[in-house]
Coordinates of C-alpha atoms in Angstrom, one line a residue:
M30 CA 10.8 -17.6 6.7
I31 CA 7.4 -16.8 5.9
S32 CA 5.0 -19.7 5.3
A33 CA 1.2 -20.4 4.6
E34 CA 0.5 -20.3 8.3
H35 CA 1.5 -16.8 8.6
Y36 CA -1.6 -15.8 6.2
G37 CA -4.0 -17.3 8.8
F38 CA -4.8 -15.4 12.0
Q39 CA -1.8 -14.6 14.1
H40 CA -3.4 -13.3 17.2
T41 CA -2.7 -15.0 20.7
A42 CA -5.1 -15.6 23.6
D43 CA -3.7 -12.5 25.4
A44 CA -4.2 -10.1 22.3
D45 CA -6.3 -7.0 23.1
H46 CA -8.7 -4.9 21.1
T47 CA -5.8 -3.2 19.1
W48 CA -4.9 -6.3 17.3
L49 CA -5.2 -6.2 13.6
E50 CA -4.8 -8.4 10.6
S51 CA -4.9 -7.0 7.2
L52 CA -4.5 -7.9 3.5
Q53 CA -4.1 -5.3 0.6
F54 CA -4.6 -6.5 -3.0
P55 CA -4.1 -3.8 -5.8
V56 CA -5.4 -4.3 -9.3
V57 CA -4.1 -2.0 -11.9
V58 CA -4.6 -1.6 -15.6
P59 CA -1.9 1.1 -16.4
E60 CA -2.8 1.5 -20.1
A61 CA -6.5 2.2 -19.3
H62 CA -5.5 4.5 -16.4
L63 CA -7.4 2.4 -13.8
Y64 CA -6.5 1.5 -10.2
A65 CA -8.6 -0.8 -8.1
L66 CA -7.8 -1.5 -4.4
C67 CA -9.3 -4.2 -2.3
Y68 CA -8.4 -3.9 1.5
I69 CA -9.3 -6.3 4.3
N70 CA -8.7 -5.2 8.0
V71 CA -10.0 -7.5 10.7
R72 CA -9.9 -7.0 14.6
P73 CA -10.2 -10.7 15.4
T74 CA -10.5 -10.1 19.2
L75 CA -13.6 -8.0 18.6
G76 CA -15.0 -10.2 15.9
V77 CA -15.3 -7.3 13.3
M78 CA -14.1 -6.7 9.8
W79 CA -13.6 -3.6 7.8
N80 CA -13.6 -3.8 4.0
Q81 CA -13.0 -1.3 1.2
V82 CA -13.0 -1.6 -2.5
M83 CA -12.2 1.5 -4.6
V84 CA -11.7 2.1 -8.4
C85 CA -9.9 5.3 -9.4
G86 CA -9.7 6.6 -13.1
T87 CA -8.5 10.2 -12.7
L88 CA -6.2 12.5 -10.6
T89 CA -8.0 14.0 -7.9
E90 CA -8.1 15.2 -4.2
S91 CA -11.7 14.1 -3.8
R92 CA -13.2 10.6 -3.4
S93 CA -16.4 11.9 -5.0
D94 CA -14.4 11.6 -8.3
L95 CA -13.8 7.9 -7.8
L96 CA -15.5 5.5 -10.3
H97 CA -16.5 3.1 -7.6
Y98 CA -16.2 3.1 -3.7
N99 CA -17.6 0.6 -1.4
E100 CA -16.6 0.5 2.3
N101 CA -18.1 -1.1 5.6
H102 CA -16.4 -0.9 9.0
F103 CA -18.8 -3.2 10.7
L104 CA -18.8 -6.6 9.2
P105 CA -18.5 -10.0 10.9
A106 CA -14.9 -11.2 11.1
P107 CA -14.3 -14.3 9.0
A108 CA -13.6 -17.6 10.8
D109 CA -10.7 -18.3 8.4
F110 CA -8.3 -15.5 7.1
L111 CA -7.4 -17.8 4.3
A112 CA -11.0 -17.9 3.0
I113 CA -12.8 -14.6 3.3
D114 CA -16.4 -14.2 2.1
S115 CA -17.5 -10.8 2.8
P116 CA -21.1 -9.4 2.8
L117 CA -19.6 -6.5 1.0
G118 CA -19.3 -8.9 -2.1
L119 CA -15.6 -9.4 -1.8
R120 CA -14.4 -13.1 -1.9
I121 CA -10.6 -13.9 -1.2
R122 CA -9.3 -17.4 -1.4
A123 CA -5.6 -18.6 -0.6
L124 CA -5.3 -21.2 -3.3
D125 CA -1.9 -22.0 -2.3
A126 CA -0.5 -19.6 0.5
P127 CA 1.7 -17.8 0.7
R128 CA 2.0 -17.3 -3.2
E129 CA -1.3 -18.0 -4.8
F130 CA -4.6 -16.1 -4.3
R131 CA -8.0 -15.5 -6.0
I132 CA -9.9 -12.3 -5.6
D133 CA -13.4 -12.0 -6.8
Y134 CA -15.6 -8.9 -6.2
A135 CA -19.2 -8.1 -7.5
H136 CA -21.3 -5.2 -6.7
P137 CA -24.9 -4.3 -7.8
D138 CA -23.7 -1.2 -9.9
G139 CA -21.9 -3.6 -12.3
T140 CA -18.4 -3.2 -11.0
E141 CA -16.5 -6.6 -10.8
I142 CA -12.9 -7.8 -10.2
H143 CA -11.9 -11.3 -11.0
V144 CA -8.2 -11.8 -10.8
D145 CA -5.6 -14.4 -9.9
W146 CA -2.6 -13.2 -7.9
T147 CA 0.6 -15.4 -8.3
G148 CA 3.6 -14.4 -6.2
L149 CA 6.8 -14.3 -8.2
M150 CA 8.9 -14.4 -4.9
D151 CA 8.9 -15.5 -1.4
P152 CA 7.1 -13.0 0.7
F153 CA 9.5 -10.3 1.9
D154 CA 9.8 -10.1 5.7
I155 CA 10.9 -6.7 6.9
H156 CA 11.7 -8.3 10.3
D157 CA 14.1 -11.1 8.8
P158 CA 17.7 -9.9 8.5
A159 CA 18.3 -12.3 5.7
Q160 CA 15.9 -10.4 3.7
S161 CA 15.8 -6.8 4.8
P162 CA 19.2 -5.1 5.7
Q163 CA 17.4 -2.9 8.3
A164 CA 15.6 -5.7 10.0
G165 CA 15.9 -5.1 13.8
I166 CA 17.3 -1.9 13.3
A167 CA 14.5 0.3 11.8
D168 CA 10.9 0.5 13.0
D169 CA 7.9 -1.2 11.4
L170 CA 6.0 1.9 10.2
H171 CA 2.9 -0.2 10.0
S172 CA 2.7 -0.7 13.7
D173 CA 3.0 1.7 16.8
V174 CA 4.8 -0.8 18.9
R175 CA 8.0 -2.7 18.6
G176 CA 8.0 -6.5 18.8
G177 CA 5.2 -8.9 18.3
T178 CA 4.2 -7.7 14.9
G179 CA 4.4 -8.9 11.3
H180 CA 4.5 -7.3 7.9
V181 CA 5.3 -8.9 4.5
D182 CA 5.2 -7.8 0.9
M183 CA 5.3 -9.8 -2.1
T184 CA 5.6 -8.9 -5.9
G185 CA 3.4 -10.9 -8.0
R186 CA 1.7 -11.4 -11.5
V187 CA -2.0 -10.2 -11.6
T188 CA -4.3 -11.6 -14.4
G189 CA -7.9 -11.5 -14.9
T190 CA -10.6 -8.9 -15.6
L191 CA -11.9 -5.4 -14.1
T192 CA -15.1 -4.2 -15.0
V193 CA -16.4 -0.7 -14.2
R194 CA -19.0 1.5 -15.6
G195 CA -19.9 -1.1 -18.4
R196 CA -16.3 -1.5 -19.5
T197 CA -14.4 -4.6 -19.0
H198 CA -10.6 -4.5 -19.1
E199 CA -7.9 -7.3 -19.1
V200 CA -5.7 -7.3 -16.2
Y201 CA -2.1 -8.1 -16.7
S202 CA 0.1 -6.4 -14.3
L203 CA 3.1 -6.6 -12.0
D204 CA 2.3 -5.4 -8.6
R205 CA 2.7 -5.9 -4.8
M206 CA 0.4 -7.1 -2.2
D207 CA 1.0 -6.9 1.6
R208 CA 0.0 -8.6 4.8
S209 CA 0.1 -7.1 8.4
W210 CA -0.6 -8.4 11.9
G211 CA -0.1 -7.1 15.4
P212 CA -1.2 -4.4 17.7
R213 CA -2.1 -1.1 16.0
H214 CA -3.5 1.9 17.6
P215 CA -5.9 3.7 15.2
M216 CA -4.6 7.3 16.0
K217 CA -0.8 6.6 15.7
T218 CA -0.4 6.3 11.9
R219 CA 3.0 8.0 10.8
N220 CA 4.0 10.2 8.2
M221 CA 5.4 7.9 5.3
F222 CA 5.7 7.2 1.6
I223 CA 5.0 3.6 0.3
V224 CA 6.3 3.1 -3.2
S225 CA 5.8 -0.1 -5.4
V226 CA 7.1 0.2 -9.0
A227 CA 7.1 -2.3 -12.1
A228 CA 9.1 -2.2 -15.2
E229 CA 7.7 -5.0 -17.3
P230 CA 8.4 -7.9 -17.7
D231 CA 10.7 -8.6 -14.8
L232 CA 11.9 -5.6 -12.9
A233 CA 10.1 -4.4 -9.7
F234 CA 10.8 -2.5 -6.4
H235 CA 9.1 -1.9 -3.2
M236 CA 10.2 0.7 -0.6
I237 CA 8.9 1.7 2.9
C238 CA 9.9 5.4 3.6
P239 CA 9.4 7.6 6.7
W240 CA 8.7 11.1 5.8
E241 CA 9.2 14.3 7.7
P242 CA 7.0 16.9 6.0
D243 CA 8.6 19.7 8.0
L244 CA 11.8 19.1 6.2
A245 CA 12.6 19.9 2.5
G246 CA 14.4 18.3 -0.5
T247 CA 16.2 15.1 0.0
D248 CA 16.2 15.5 3.8
A249 CA 12.5 14.8 4.1
I250 CA 12.3 11.1 2.9
R251 CA 14.3 8.2 4.0
L252 CA 14.5 4.6 2.9
M253 CA 13.6 2.2 5.8
H254 CA 13.0 -1.2 4.2
G255 CA 12.6 -2.5 0.5
F256 CA 13.6 -4.9 -2.2
V257 CA 14.2 -5.1 -5.9
Y258 CA 12.9 -8.1 -7.8
D259 CA 15.2 -8.3 -10.9
G260 CA 15.0 -11.0 -13.3
G261 CA 13.6 -13.4 -10.8
E262 CA 16.2 -12.5 -8.1
V263 CA 15.4 -10.6 -5.0
R264 CA 17.8 -8.4 -3.3
G265 CA 17.3 -6.1 -0.2
L266 CA 17.7 -2.4 -0.6
V267 CA 20.0 -0.6 1.9
E268 CA 19.6 2.5 3.9
K269 CA 21.6 4.5 1.4
A270 CA 19.3 6.4 -0.8
R271 CA 18.4 9.8 -2.3
I272 CA 14.7 10.5 -2.5
E273 CA 13.0 13.7 -3.3
A274 CA 9.3 14.3 -3.8
R275 CA 7.2 17.3 -5.1
H276 CA 3.7 18.1 -3.8
H277 CA 0.7 20.0 -4.6
G278 CA -1.7 19.8 -1.6
M279 CA -2.5 16.1 -1.0
L280 CA -0.9 15.1 -4.5
C281 CA 2.6 13.8 -5.1
T282 CA 3.4 15.6 -8.5
G283 CA 6.9 14.1 -8.9
L284 CA 9.1 11.6 -7.3
D285 CA 13.0 11.0 -7.8
M286 CA 14.6 8.1 -6.1
E287 CA 18.1 6.8 -6.2
V288 CA 18.3 3.4 -4.4
H289 CA 21.1 0.8 -3.9
D290 CA 20.8 -3.0 -3.3
V291 CA 22.8 -5.2 -1.1
H292 CA 25.2 -5.9 -3.9
G293 CA 25.9 -2.2 -4.6
R294 CA 23.9 -1.8 -7.8
R295 CA 22.2 1.6 -8.2
Y296 CA 18.9 2.1 -9.6
D297 CA 17.4 5.5 -10.6
L298 CA 13.6 5.9 -10.6
H299 CA 11.4 8.9 -11.6
A300 CA 7.7 9.4 -11.5
V301 CA 5.2 11.8 -12.8
P302 CA 1.4 11.9 -12.1
D303 CA -1.1 9.6 -13.7
I304 CA -4.2 8.9 -11.6
G305 CA -4.9 8.9 -7.8
A306 CA -7.2 9.7 -5.2
P307 CA -7.5 10.0 -1.4
W308 CA -7.7 6.8 0.6
I309 CA -8.7 6.8 4.3
A310 CA -6.6 3.7 5.3
G311 CA -7.4 4.2 9.0
P312 CA -8.8 7.0 11.2
S313 CA -5.5 8.8 11.4
A314 CA -4.3 7.9 8.0
M315 CA -4.7 10.6 5.4
T316 CA -3.4 9.0 2.3
H317 CA -3.3 10.0 -1.3
N318 CA -3.1 6.7 -3.2
A319 CA -1.7 7.2 -6.8
L320 CA -0.9 5.3 -9.7
M321 CA 2.1 7.1 -11.4
R322 CA 4.1 6.8 -14.6
F323 CA 7.7 5.8 -13.8
T324 CA 11.0 5.4 -15.6
V325 CA 13.5 3.1 -14.1
D326 CA 17.1 3.6 -15.5
G327 CA 15.3 4.7 -18.7
R328 CA 12.9 1.9 -18.8
P329 CA 9.2 2.8 -18.8
G330 CA 7.1 1.5 -15.9
Y331 CA 4.3 2.2 -13.7
G332 CA 4.0 2.4 -9.8
R333 CA 1.7 3.0 -6.9
V334 CA 2.8 5.8 -4.5
L335 CA 0.9 6.0 -1.2
K336 CA 1.7 9.6 0.4
N337 CA 0.5 9.3 3.9
Y338 CA 0.1 12.1 6.4
S339 CA -0.7 11.5 10.0
L340 CA -3.7 13.3 11.2
P341 CA -2.5 14.1 14.6
Y342 CA 0.5 15.6 12.9
L343 CA -1.7 17.7 10.7
N344 CA -4.0 18.8 13.5
A345 CA -1.2 19.9 15.6
R346 CA 0.0 22.3 12.8
R347 CA -3.3 23.2 11.1
G348 CA -5.8 23.2 13.8
R349 CA -7.1 26.7 14.8
F350 CA -9.8 28.5 16.6
H351 CA -12.3 30.6 14.7
D352 CA -10.6 33.9 15.3
E353 CA -7.1 32.6 13.9
P354 CA -6.2 33.5 10.5
T355 CA -5.7 30.9 7.8
A356 CA -2.6 30.8 5.5
A357 CA -4.8 29.9 2.5
V358 CA -5.2 32.7 -0.2
Y359 CA -7.9 32.5 -2.7
V360 CA -7.6 34.7 -6.1

């Protein structure tokens, strides 16, 4: 059972330089086609913190099209992971961990985020068999080792304001935050899809999906861990699933998912593009981070789709010498 203590630093005395502690808080305004992301990544044994804040308002394959981007890899680590004051301008407080958080951010260009995050469920522990049917069977895609790691996801209600380029928007969304800890090698990120979906007011999903880009159709993506939050009840999703994505370069241009919970109920989810941009979530993580328009059994919704390529995977297939031909054709 995840408690408040799991949101403090988890590293032990023998942890080495690969040990990582992270938090991710998205802030979306679907009706305004806006997606902000606050990411905290700490290497506690090294005493350093990496922060990112980005705001996206269009569909692009270039970070140059973002409305706001602020990043620093070389910040002092906080003394307390439950009370983060970053020189980047980001302030995070655990008001009542593990469910209640406050996020404040202010930048000289006028970009501001001021939101309360209230969890609607107990954090979903992918390593707990009582929550995830695949616990102890499937890998933790967020880590490159087995054992000694942690990863939790939590659907919550996000309320407050997002200001960018002189426009202030009310935030009232249903979304998913996450918390990870454990050894993580920066060059061992895997190919994967991470999908979080909301159909207001009380239906939400989260799916962690390994992806094999060399395969086609429904053979390429599997369901490893996930849950459905349905009317206040949380149920794990089973491995049985049918998932198919469509692509254009880095972009996910369509996603169809048939998933089943532990009670045998089936859900059909379909997504089309809205906005999104590249996100470099780590040295080897080539991610397109999108807010897509969903339907869930016919209900309208929205959701975040993180399509991640492993850079070593891409290098192995695309790396070439100057005298080798490229497959690209320009007309």
